[in-house]
Every structure is written in C-alpha cells, then in structure tokens.
Protein backbone atom coordinates (compact mmCIF):
# COMPACT_ATOMS: atom_id res chain seq x y z
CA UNK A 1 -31.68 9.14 -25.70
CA UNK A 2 -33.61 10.30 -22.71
CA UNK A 3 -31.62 9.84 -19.66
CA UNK A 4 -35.16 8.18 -17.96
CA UNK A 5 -33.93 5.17 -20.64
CA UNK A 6 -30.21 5.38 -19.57
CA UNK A 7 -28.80 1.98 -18.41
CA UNK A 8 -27.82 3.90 -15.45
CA UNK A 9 -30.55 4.20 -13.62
CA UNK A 10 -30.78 0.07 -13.30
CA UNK A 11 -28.09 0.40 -11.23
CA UNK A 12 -28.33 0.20 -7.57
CA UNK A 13 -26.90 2.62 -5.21
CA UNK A 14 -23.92 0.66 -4.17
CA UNK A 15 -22.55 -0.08 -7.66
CA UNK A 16 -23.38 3.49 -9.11
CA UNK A 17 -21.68 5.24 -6.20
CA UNK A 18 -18.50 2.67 -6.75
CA UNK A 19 -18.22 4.14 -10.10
CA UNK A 20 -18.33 7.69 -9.30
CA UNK A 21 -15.31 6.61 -7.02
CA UNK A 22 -13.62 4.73 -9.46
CA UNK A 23 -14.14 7.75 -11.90
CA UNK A 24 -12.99 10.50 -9.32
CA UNK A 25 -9.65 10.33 -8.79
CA UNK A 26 -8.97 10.06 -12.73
CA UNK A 27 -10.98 12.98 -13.05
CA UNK A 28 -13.08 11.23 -14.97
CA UNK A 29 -16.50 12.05 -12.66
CA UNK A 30 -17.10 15.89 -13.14
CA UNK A 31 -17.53 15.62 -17.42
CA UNK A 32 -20.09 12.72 -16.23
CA UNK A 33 -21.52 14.75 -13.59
CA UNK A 34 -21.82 17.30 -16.33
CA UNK A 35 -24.32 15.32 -18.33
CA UNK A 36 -27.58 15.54 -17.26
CA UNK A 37 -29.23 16.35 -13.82
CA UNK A 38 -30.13 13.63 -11.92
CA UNK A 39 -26.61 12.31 -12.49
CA UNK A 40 -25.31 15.46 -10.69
CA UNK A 41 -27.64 14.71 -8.03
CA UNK A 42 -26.68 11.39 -7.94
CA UNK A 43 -22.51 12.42 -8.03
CA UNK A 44 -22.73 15.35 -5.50
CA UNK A 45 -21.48 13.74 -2.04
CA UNK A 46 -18.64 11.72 -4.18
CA UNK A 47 -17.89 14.86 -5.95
CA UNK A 48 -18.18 17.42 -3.62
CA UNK A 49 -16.68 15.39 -0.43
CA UNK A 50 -13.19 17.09 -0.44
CA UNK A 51 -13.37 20.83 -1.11
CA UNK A 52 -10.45 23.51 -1.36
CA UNK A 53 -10.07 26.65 0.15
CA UNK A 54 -7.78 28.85 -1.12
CA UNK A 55 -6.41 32.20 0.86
CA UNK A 56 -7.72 34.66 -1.98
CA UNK A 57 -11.56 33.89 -0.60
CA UNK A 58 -10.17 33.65 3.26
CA UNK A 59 -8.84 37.08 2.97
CA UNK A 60 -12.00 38.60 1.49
CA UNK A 61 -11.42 37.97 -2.26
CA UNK A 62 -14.27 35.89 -2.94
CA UNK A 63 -18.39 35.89 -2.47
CA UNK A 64 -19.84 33.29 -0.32
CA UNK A 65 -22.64 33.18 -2.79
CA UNK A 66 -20.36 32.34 -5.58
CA UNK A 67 -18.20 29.81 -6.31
CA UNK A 68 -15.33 32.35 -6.46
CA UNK A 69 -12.83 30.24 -4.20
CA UNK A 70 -15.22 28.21 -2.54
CA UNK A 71 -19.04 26.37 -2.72
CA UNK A 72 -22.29 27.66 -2.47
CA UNK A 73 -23.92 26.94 0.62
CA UNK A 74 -26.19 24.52 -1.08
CA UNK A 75 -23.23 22.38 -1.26
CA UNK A 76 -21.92 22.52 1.66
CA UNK A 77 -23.72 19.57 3.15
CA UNK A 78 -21.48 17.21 0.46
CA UNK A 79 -18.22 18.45 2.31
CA UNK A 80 -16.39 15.81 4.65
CA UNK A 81 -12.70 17.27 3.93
CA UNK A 82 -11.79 20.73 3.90
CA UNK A 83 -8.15 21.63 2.79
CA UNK A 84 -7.01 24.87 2.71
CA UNK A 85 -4.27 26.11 0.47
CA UNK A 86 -2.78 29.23 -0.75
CA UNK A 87 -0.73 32.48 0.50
CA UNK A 88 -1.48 33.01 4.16
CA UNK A 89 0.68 35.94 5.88
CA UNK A 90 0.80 36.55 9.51
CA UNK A 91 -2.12 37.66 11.39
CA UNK A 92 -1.49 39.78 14.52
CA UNK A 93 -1.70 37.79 17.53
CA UNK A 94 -4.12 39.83 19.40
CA UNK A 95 -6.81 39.19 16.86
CA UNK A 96 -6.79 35.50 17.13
CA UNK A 97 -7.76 33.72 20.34
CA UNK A 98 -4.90 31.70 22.43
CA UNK A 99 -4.78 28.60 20.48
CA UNK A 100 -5.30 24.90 22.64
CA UNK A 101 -2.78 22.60 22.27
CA UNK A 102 -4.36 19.95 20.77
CA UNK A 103 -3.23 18.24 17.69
CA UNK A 104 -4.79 14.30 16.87
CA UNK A 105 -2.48 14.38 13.22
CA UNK A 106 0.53 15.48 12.25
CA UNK A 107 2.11 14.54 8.60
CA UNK A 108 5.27 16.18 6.97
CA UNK A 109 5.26 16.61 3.16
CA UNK A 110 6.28 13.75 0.96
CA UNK A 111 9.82 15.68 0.05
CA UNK A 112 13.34 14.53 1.47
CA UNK A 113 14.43 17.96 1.90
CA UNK A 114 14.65 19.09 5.20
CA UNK A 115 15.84 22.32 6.71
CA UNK A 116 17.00 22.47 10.66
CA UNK A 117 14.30 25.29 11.43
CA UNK A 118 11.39 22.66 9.58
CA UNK A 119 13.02 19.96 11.82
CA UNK A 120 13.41 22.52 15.12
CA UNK A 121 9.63 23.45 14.59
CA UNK A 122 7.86 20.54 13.89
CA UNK A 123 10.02 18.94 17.26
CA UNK A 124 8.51 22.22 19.25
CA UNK A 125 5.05 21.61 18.24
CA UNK A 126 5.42 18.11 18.79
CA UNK A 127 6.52 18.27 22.53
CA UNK A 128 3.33 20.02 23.53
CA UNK A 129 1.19 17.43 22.37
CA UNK A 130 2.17 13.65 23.48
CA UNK A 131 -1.10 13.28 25.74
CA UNK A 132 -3.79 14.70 22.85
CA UNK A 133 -1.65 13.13 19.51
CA UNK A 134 -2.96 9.91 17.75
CA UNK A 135 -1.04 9.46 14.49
CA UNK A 136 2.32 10.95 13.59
CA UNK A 137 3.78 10.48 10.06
CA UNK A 138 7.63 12.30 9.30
CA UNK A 139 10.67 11.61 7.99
CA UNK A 140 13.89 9.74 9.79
CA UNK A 141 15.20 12.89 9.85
CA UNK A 142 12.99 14.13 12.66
CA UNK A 143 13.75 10.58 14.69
CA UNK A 144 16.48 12.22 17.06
CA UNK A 145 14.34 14.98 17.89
CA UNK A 146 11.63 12.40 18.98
CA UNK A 147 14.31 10.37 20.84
CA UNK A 148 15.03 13.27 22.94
CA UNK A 149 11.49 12.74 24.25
CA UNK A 150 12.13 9.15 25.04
CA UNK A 151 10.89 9.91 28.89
CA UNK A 152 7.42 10.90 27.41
CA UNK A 153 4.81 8.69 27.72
CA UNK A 154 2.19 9.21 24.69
CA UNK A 155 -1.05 7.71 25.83
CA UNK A 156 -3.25 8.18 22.62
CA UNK A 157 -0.74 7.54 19.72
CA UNK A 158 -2.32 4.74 17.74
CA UNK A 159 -0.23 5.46 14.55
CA UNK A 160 3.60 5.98 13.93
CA UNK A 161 4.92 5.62 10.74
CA UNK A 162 8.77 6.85 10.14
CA UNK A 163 9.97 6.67 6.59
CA UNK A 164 13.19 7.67 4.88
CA UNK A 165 17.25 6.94 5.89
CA UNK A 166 18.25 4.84 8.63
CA UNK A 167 20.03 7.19 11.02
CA UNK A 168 23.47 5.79 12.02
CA UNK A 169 24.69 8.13 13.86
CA UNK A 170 26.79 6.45 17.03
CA UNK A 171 25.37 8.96 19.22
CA UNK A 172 21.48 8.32 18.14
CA UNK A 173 20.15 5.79 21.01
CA UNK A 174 17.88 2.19 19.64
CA UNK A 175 14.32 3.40 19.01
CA UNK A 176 13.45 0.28 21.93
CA UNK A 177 12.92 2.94 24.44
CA UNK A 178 10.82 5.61 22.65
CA UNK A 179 8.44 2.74 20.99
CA UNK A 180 8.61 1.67 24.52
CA UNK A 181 6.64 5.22 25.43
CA UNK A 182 3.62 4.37 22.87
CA UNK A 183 1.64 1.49 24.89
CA UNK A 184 -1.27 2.44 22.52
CA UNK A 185 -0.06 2.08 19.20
CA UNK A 186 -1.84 0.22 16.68
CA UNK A 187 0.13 0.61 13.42
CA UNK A 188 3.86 0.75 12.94
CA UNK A 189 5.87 1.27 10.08
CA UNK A 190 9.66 1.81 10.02
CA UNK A 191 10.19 1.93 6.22
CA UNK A 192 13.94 2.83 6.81
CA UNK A 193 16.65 2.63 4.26
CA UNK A 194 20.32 1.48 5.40
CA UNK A 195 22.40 4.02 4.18
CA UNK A 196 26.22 3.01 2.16
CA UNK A 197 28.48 1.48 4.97
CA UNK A 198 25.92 0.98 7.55
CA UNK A 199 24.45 -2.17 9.70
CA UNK A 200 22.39 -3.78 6.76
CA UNK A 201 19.99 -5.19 9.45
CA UNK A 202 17.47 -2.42 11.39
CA UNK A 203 16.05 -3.27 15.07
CA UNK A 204 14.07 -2.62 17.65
CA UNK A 205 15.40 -4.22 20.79
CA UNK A 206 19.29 -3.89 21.54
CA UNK A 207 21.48 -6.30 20.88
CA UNK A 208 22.14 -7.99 24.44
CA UNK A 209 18.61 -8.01 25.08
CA UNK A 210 17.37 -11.74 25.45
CA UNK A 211 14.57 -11.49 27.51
CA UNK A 212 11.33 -13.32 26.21
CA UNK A 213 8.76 -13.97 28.63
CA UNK A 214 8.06 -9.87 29.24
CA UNK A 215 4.92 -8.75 27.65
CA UNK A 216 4.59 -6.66 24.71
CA UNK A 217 5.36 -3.18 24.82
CA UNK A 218 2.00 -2.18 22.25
CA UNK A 219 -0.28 -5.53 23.29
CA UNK A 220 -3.14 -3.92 20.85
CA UNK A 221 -0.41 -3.53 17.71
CA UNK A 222 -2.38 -4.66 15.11
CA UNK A 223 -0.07 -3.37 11.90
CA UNK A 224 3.57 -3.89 11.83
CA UNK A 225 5.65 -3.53 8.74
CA UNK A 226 9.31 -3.13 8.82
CA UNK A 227 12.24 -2.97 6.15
CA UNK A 228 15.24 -5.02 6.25
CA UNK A 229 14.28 -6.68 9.91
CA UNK A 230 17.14 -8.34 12.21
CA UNK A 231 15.94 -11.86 12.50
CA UNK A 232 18.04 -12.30 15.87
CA UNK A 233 15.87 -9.45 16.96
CA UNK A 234 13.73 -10.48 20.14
CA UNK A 235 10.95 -8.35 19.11
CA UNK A 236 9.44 -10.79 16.79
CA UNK A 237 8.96 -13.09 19.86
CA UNK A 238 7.31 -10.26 21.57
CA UNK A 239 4.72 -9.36 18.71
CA UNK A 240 1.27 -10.27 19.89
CA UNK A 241 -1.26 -13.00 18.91
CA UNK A 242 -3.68 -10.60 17.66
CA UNK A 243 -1.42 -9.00 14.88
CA UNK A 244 -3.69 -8.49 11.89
CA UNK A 245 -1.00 -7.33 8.89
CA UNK A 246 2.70 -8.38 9.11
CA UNK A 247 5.36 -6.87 6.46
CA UNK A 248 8.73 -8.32 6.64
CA UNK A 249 10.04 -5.94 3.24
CA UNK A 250 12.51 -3.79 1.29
CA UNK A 251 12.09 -0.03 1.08
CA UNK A 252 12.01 0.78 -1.25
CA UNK A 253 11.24 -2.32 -2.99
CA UNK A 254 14.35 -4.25 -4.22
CA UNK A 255 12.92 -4.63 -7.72
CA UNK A 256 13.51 -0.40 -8.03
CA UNK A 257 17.47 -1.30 -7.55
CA UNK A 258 17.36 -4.44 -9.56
CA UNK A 259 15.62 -2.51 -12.78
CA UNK A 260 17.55 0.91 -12.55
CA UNK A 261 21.11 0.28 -11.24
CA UNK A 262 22.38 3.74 -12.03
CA UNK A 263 19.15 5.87 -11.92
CA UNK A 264 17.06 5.03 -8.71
CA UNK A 265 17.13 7.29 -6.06
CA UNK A 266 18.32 4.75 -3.98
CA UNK A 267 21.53 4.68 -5.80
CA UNK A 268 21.44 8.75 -6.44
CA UNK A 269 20.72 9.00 -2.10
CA UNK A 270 23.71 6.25 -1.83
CA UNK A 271 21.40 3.44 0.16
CA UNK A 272 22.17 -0.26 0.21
CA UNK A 273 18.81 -3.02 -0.44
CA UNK A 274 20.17 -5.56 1.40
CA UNK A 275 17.35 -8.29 0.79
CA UNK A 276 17.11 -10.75 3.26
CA UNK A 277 17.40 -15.12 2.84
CA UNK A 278 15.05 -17.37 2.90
CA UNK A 279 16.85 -18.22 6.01
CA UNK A 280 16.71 -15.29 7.30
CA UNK A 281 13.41 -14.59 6.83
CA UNK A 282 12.63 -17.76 7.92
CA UNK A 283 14.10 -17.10 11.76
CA UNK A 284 12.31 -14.49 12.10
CA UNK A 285 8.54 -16.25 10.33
CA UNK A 286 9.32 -19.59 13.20
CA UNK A 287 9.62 -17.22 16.26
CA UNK A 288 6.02 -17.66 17.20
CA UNK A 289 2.50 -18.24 15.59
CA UNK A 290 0.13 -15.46 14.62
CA UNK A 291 -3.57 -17.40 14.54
CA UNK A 292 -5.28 -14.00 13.53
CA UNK A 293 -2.95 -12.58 10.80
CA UNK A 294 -4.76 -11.72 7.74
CA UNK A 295 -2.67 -9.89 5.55
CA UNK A 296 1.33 -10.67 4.82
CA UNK A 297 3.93 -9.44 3.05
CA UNK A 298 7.79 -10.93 2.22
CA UNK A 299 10.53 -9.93 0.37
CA UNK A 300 13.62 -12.62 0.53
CA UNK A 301 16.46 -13.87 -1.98
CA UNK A 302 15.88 -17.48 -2.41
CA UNK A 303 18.30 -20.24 -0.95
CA UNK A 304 18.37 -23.89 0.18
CA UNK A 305 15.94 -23.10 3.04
CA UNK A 306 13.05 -21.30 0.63
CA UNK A 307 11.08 -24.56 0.71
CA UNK A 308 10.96 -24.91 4.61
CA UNK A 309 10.30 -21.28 4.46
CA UNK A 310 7.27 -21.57 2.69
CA UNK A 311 6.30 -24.49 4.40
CA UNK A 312 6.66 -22.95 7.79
CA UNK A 313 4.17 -19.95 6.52
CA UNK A 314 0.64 -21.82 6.98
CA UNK A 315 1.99 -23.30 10.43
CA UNK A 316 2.75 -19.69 11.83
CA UNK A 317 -0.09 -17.63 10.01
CA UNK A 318 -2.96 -20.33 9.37
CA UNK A 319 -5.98 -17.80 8.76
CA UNK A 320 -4.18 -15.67 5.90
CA UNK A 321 -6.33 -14.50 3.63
CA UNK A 322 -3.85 -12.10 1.77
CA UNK A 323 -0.41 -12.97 1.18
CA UNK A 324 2.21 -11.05 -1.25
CA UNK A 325 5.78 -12.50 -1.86
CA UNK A 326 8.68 -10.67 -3.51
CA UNK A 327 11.07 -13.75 -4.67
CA UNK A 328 14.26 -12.98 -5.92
CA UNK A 329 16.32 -15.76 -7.86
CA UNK A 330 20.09 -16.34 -7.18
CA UNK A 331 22.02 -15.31 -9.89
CA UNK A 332 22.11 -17.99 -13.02
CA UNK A 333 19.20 -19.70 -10.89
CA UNK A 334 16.08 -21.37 -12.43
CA UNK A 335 12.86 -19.84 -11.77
CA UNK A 336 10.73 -21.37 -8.93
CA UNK A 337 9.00 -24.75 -8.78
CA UNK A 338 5.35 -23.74 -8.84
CA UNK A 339 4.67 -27.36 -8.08
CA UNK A 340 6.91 -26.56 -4.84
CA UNK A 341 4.92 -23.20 -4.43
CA UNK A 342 1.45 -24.88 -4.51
CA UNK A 343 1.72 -27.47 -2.59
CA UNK A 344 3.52 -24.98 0.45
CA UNK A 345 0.76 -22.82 0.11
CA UNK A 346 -2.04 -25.41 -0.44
CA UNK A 347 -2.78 -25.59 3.93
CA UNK A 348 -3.83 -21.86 3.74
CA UNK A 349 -7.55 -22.78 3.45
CA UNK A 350 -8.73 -19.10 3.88
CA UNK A 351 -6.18 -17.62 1.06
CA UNK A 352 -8.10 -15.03 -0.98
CA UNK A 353 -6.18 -12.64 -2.78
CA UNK A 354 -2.40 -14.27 -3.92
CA UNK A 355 0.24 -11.30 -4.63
CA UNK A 356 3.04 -12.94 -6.28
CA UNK A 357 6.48 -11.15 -8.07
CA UNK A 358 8.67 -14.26 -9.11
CA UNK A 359 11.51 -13.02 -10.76
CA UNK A 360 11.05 -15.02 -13.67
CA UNK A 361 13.94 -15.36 -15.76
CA UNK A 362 12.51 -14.48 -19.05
CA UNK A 363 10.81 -11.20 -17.78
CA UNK A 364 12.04 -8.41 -19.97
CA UNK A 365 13.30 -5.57 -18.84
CA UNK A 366 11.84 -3.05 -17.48
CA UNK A 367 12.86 -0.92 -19.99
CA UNK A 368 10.14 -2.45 -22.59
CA UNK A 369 7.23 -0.54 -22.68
CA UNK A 370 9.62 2.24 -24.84
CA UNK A 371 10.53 -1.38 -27.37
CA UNK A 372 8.92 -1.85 -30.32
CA UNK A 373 11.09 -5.31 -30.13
CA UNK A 374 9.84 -6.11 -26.30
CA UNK A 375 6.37 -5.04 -26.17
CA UNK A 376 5.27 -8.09 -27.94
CA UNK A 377 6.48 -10.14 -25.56
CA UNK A 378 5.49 -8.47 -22.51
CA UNK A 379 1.98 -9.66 -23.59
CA UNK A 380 3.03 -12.95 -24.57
CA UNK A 381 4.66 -13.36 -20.97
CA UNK A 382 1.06 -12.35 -19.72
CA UNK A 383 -0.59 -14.76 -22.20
CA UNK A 384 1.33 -17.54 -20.94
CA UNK A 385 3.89 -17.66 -18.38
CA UNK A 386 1.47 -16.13 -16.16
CA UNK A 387 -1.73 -16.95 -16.98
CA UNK A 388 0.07 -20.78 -17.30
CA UNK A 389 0.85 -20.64 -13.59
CA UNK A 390 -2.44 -18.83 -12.29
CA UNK A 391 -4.22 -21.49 -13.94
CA UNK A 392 -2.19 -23.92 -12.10
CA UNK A 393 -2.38 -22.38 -8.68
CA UNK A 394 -6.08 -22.22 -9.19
CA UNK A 395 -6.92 -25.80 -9.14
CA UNK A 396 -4.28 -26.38 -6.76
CA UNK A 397 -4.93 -24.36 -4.08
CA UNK A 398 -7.80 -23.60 -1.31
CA UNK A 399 -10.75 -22.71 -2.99
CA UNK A 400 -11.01 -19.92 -1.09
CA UNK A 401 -8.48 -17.99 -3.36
CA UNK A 402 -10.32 -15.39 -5.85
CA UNK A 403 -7.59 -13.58 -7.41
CA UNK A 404 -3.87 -14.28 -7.91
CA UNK A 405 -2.15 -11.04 -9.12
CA UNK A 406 1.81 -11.35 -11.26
CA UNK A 407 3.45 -8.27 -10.58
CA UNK A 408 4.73 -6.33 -14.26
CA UNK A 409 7.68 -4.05 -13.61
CA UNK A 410 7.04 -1.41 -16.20
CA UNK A 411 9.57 1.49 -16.55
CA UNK A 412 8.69 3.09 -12.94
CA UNK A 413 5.09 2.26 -13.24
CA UNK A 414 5.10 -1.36 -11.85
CA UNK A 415 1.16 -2.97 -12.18
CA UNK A 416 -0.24 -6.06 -10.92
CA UNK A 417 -2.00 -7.90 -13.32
CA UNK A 418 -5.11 -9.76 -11.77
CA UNK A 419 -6.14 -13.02 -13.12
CA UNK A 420 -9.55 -14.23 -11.15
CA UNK A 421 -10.67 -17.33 -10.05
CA UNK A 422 -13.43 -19.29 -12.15
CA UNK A 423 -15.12 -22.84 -12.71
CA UNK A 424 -15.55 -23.17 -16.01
CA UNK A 425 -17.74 -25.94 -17.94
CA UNK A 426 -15.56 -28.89 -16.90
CA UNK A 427 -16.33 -27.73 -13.22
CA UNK A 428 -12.83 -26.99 -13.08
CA UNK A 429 -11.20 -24.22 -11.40
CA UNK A 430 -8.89 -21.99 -13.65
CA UNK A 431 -7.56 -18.66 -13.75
CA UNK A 432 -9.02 -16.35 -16.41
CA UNK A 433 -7.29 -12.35 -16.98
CA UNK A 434 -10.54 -9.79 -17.70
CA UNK A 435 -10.63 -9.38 -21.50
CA UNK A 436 -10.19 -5.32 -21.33
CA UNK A 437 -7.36 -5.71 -19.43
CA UNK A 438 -5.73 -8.73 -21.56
CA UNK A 439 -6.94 -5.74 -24.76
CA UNK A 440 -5.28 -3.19 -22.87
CA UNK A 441 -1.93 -5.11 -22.33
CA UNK A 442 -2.11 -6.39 -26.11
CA UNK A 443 -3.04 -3.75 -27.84
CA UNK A 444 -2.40 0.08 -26.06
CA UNK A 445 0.38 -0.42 -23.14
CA UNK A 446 -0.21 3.78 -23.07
CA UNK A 447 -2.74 3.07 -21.12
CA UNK A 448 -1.51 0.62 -18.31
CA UNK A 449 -1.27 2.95 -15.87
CA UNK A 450 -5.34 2.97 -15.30
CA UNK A 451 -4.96 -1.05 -14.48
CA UNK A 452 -3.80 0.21 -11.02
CA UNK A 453 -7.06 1.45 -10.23
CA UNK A 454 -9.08 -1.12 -11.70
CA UNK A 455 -7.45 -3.71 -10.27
CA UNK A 456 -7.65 -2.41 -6.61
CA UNK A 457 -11.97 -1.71 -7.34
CA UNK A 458 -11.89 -5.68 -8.89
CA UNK A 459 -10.45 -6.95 -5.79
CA UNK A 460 -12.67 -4.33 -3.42
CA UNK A 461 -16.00 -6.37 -5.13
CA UNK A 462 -14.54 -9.54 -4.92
CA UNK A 463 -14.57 -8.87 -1.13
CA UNK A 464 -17.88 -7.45 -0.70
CA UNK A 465 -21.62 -8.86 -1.07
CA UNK A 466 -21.25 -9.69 -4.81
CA UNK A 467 -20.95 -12.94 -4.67
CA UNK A 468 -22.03 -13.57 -8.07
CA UNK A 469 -18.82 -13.33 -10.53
CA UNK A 470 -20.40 -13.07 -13.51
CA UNK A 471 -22.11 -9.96 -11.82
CA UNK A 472 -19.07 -8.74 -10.59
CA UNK A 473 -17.04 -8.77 -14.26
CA UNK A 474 -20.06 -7.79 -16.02
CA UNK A 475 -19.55 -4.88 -13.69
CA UNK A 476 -15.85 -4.50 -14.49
CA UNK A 477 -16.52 -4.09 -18.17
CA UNK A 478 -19.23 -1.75 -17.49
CA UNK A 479 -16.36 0.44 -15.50
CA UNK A 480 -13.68 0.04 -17.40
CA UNK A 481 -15.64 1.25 -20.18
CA UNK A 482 -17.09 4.66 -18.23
CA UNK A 483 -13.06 5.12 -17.93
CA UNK A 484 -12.55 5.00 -20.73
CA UNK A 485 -15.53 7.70 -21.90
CA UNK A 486 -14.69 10.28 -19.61
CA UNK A 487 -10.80 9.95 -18.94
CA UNK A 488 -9.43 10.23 -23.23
C-alpha cells in the first residue's frame, strides 16, 4: 500500500504525536519510525528528544559526523535531554575551569545501599548550594546530614521529596525545624517507612506543640503526601487553603505486605505498615477545609467511623476531581456497602476520575496470574464484581465522573483496570471496560503489564479537548492495536 493511502496521515497532529508517545517508552516507536519516510519525519522530536552520551565519544572515540556514540548534527535540533553515561576518569584540575556552585537538581539513585563517603559527599555538595537549589530528591538516610543544616534558610527549594526508613534515632531532632527553613516549597513528600519497634505514627510538628493560629511555614505548598501521618499532628491545621494534591498513605502500599507476608522487602528490611482507622484518618480529613484540592489519596482500615469518614470527605475537599481510596476490611468483615459508598461520594459534583482498591473478599490471590485454577476467575471478578459496581457508581454519582478504575493486585505487577463512563440507548449512564482490554484480561494475562500504559493515555484524553467518547475509544483501539504491531 502506498503510505500517501495510509490511515495515518488522517490523523491530526495531536493524536499522531500521542501515539508516538504511547509507543516510545515500550520501544515500540523506532520499528515504526523505521517504515517509511515521512513517518520518520513525523517521529523525530518524540524519538530523538532524550539522547545518550556515552564517555567512549567524549574522550575522542567517536566521529561527530557519525552516529558512533552520538547524533548527527542534523538531529540535534530534536534533543531536549542530554544524559551522559559511561567510564569517566579524572581530568586534571588545571584543564577545567573553576566550577560555579550552582546546582537547581539533585537526585540519588533509586538503590537502598548507601555508603558513608556517598552520604559525606552528597551532604558536602549539598551545603554549598541552599540559595541556587530547587528540588532535592534522596534517601532518609541522608536526613541527618540535612538536619545539621537546620539554621539554613533555602530560598528557592520548591521540591523535597525524602523516601526510604524512618530514622529513629533518639539523637536525630523532628524535621519541624528544617521544613521550617524551606518557605518556598511547593511539593513535599515524606514517603517514610516505620522501621520494627518504632513510633508507628511519623510527624512534622513536636509533640507539645499546640499552637494554631501561626501561619504556614510553606503558604504556596501545593503537593503534600505523607505515609503513616499522626492525626494529633498540628500540621494538618496549618496546611493551606490552596493545597492542590493531598496523600494521606502507606509506603509502601499496604496491599505489598498484605499479598507477600514473607517475601516483600518490607518484611526482608524489617518495617512495620501500620495502616491507619477510619478514625484516624478521619481526625486528621475534619481539621480544616481545602476548597481547591483536586487530587486525593487515602489509605485506612475500615471501622465504625468509615461512614462519617466518607461523609466528611465532600465537606472538607468539595472541588475533587480525583480521588483514590485504599480500603482495607477488618478481618472476617463483609465487603463495603457500595450503596453506603455512593451516596458519601454522590456531593462531589466535580469527581472525574474514581481510583478505588476495596479489598473485596473474593479477590484471589495475588498469586493467580501463575493458576491455571485462578485465572478464570480473575476475569470473571472483572466481568462482574467490578464492572457490577462501576455500573452502579455510574448512575449514582455526579455526572462529572468519566472513569472509575478497580485496582488488580497481580503478582508484583498491580494494574488498574479502567471502566469509562457512557449513556447508552436508554439514556442511562453505565460503566463499560474497553473491549481490548476486557480481550486482554480474558484471553492473554501475559500481556497485562501494557494496561498500565494504556490506561494512564485513556485517562490523559479523557481530560483533554476530546470531548467526543466515541472519538476518544475509537482512538484507544486504534493504539492499542499499533502496540500491539510494533511491541510482539
């Protein structure tokens, strides 16, 4: 077929360069590139927008007019992210200029080993740069050498995300008066695990600290997620109006310690997931009201107060339009009352996108994508269960909501299945799963990991211009099916 006939080129702009970034990170894009020219054309600044160096070409080992370890020039207009990797020995000092201390990023690698000179280095490059530094991203581990600069004031840090075990060390001061130091931040995450033995509860202001009328220490905060939170913690008072994304959570998420007792490396690193109560969670949801919150996420165990909690969640956060709730059933307890869910939720008349991981009782285990015996059902719990209650929070709820996504805990590949919004020829609304995924889930659960992916782009188009569904899953199809070409 000529590639002037291809179906293609009908496309606009918009949706063809969503697909090339659908395709990319699957590696699905450079065999399609590969096809004929105008699609290479068409691919390059999707393609060609993060290059690698490597040290063989830095050092003299390749041609700039080859691609031997890096781009022609004629590409070199497509390049928005250079990474370098590679080999790279010392240089002598003298033939290198005095480096500026400036630094605007700094990230430590994803791995939980640290050695003291890491820790002693990264703390030394650190304490040059408060005044020029706008998003830091480490480990726990490097939280005492940060606390040592408690009396630093860091004007321009807008980011500060600290991930890994809770120090508890009796010597280690509250992290009140460094956070105190950051009157610019923007986003903070303390994804912090409570260790075996330790205070199951983390905060931020100390314990004898009652005052409430003092302003907030970041007044522009607009991201604030936090694992295991102390709901007699003051800071929640504190939080300002303008939050935009609120997560109240486990970390990691309970459902890792629930589905691998013995094998997580929360259990292997000795940490506790002590979930928090509806009651607890629901001191924390009534300490003030948070008119422009968009985006929340709660983890709890139920108890005799999850009703009021969920009442109490339009009241405090009336403009939501993305909410995700980890529920957790009492032992020998009956799964939730989705007539009780609905109607909590019903108030929430800007609700989009509905995140929801119910513990139902007759989930199997996590264990049955490797089951001839369970994989069966795992579709048959998609086919009804699920699509039962999305169909039911559909006509119930604002009709603002476009999605409502059941979490599937699948070995350690956990995917949310999205079920979309629709009227169908009754003029009723009802909740309807997109037929390649319901074939994927049915028929090839190999393949569940690329759901991820296709879920995210689903609900990225939901929020855009396209109003038109039928466009928008006609679209899907099309997608799921270049995925399918180019990533077998």
């Amino acid at each position: 077929m000529d590639s002037r006939d291809s179906p293609l080129r009908h496309l606009d702009n918009d949706v063809l360069t969503a697909i090339f970034e659908l395709l990319r990170p699957r590696e699905g894009l450079r065999p399609l590139s590969a096809t004929c020219r105008w699609i290479r054309d068409a691919s390059k600044p999707v393609l060609f927008r993060h290059s690698w160096v490597g040290s063989t070409w830095l050092r003299g080992g390749g041609s700039k007019d080859t691609v031997s370890g890096y781009l022609p020039q004629s590409l070199w207009t497509f390049v928005r992210h250079l990474s370098f990797y590679g080999d790279f020995p010392a240089w002598p000092i003298d033939s290198l200029p005095q480096p500026e201390v400036l630094l605007r990023r700094a990230d430590q690698t994803a791995s939980f080993l640290r050695s003291p000179l890491e820790l002693a280095f990264l703390a030394a490059v650190v304490e040059q740069v408060p005044v020029s530094l706008e998003t830091l991203v480490v480990s726990s581990e490097f939280l005492p050498s940060l606390q040592s600069l408690s009396n630093v004031v860091w004007p321009n840090l807008r980011e500060l995300r600290l991930q890994g075990e809770r120090i508890v060390d009796e010597t280690t001061p509250s992290t009140g008066p460094l956070l105190a130091s950051m009157p610019q931040l923007q986003t903070l995450v303390l994804e912090l695990a409570p260790p075996a033995g330790a205070t199951p509860r983390q905060r931020i202001c100390p314990k004898d600290d009652r005052e409430l009328d003092r302003p907030c220490p970041w007044p522009d905060l607009l991201t604030f997620s936090i694992a295991y939170p102390d709901p007699d913690d003051t800071i929640y008072s504190l939080l300002p109006h303008t939050l935009r994304s609120l997560s109240l959570r486990c970390w990691p998420r309970h459902y890792i310690h629930v589905d691998w007792p013995a094998f997580t490396r929360g259990q292997t690193l000795g940490w506790q997931s002590p979930i928090l109560s509806a009651a607890e969670l629901l001191r924390i949801i009534q300490h003030r009201q948070w008119p422009c919150l968009s985006d929340l996420d709660i983890e709890y165990r139920q108890d005799e107060c999850e009703k009021e909690l969920l009442e109490a969640l339009p009241a405090a956060c009336p403009n939501l339009t993305t909410l995700t709730l980890h529920r957790y059933r009492m032992p020998g307890a009956d799964d939730i009352d989705m007539t009780m869910l609905a109607q909590a939720l019903a108030p929430l008349a800007h609700l989009r996108d509905l995140r929801l991981h119910l513990d139902f009782s007759q989930h199997p285990p996590a264990i049955a994508a490797v089951s001839d015996y369970w994989r069966p059902r795992v579709g048959a719990l998609v086919y009804s269960k699920y699509h039962e209650c999305a169909t039911y929070l559909a006509s119930t709820l604002a009709t603002s909501l476009r999605s409502i996504l059941f979490l599937v805990r699948i070995l350690e590949t956990n995917e949310w299945v999205p079920f979309f919004v629709m009227v169908d020829e009754a003029h009723q609304r009802t909740a309807r799963i997109n037929m390649l995924i319901a074939e994927e889930y049915e028929l090839e659960w190999t393949a569940v990991g690329r759901l991820e992916e296709l879920s995210t782009s689903t609900l990225m188009f939901h929020q855009t211009n396209l109003q038109d569904e039928c466009t928008v899953n006609v679209f899907i199809v099309f997608a799921n099916r270049i995925v399918r070409l180019f990533t077998e």
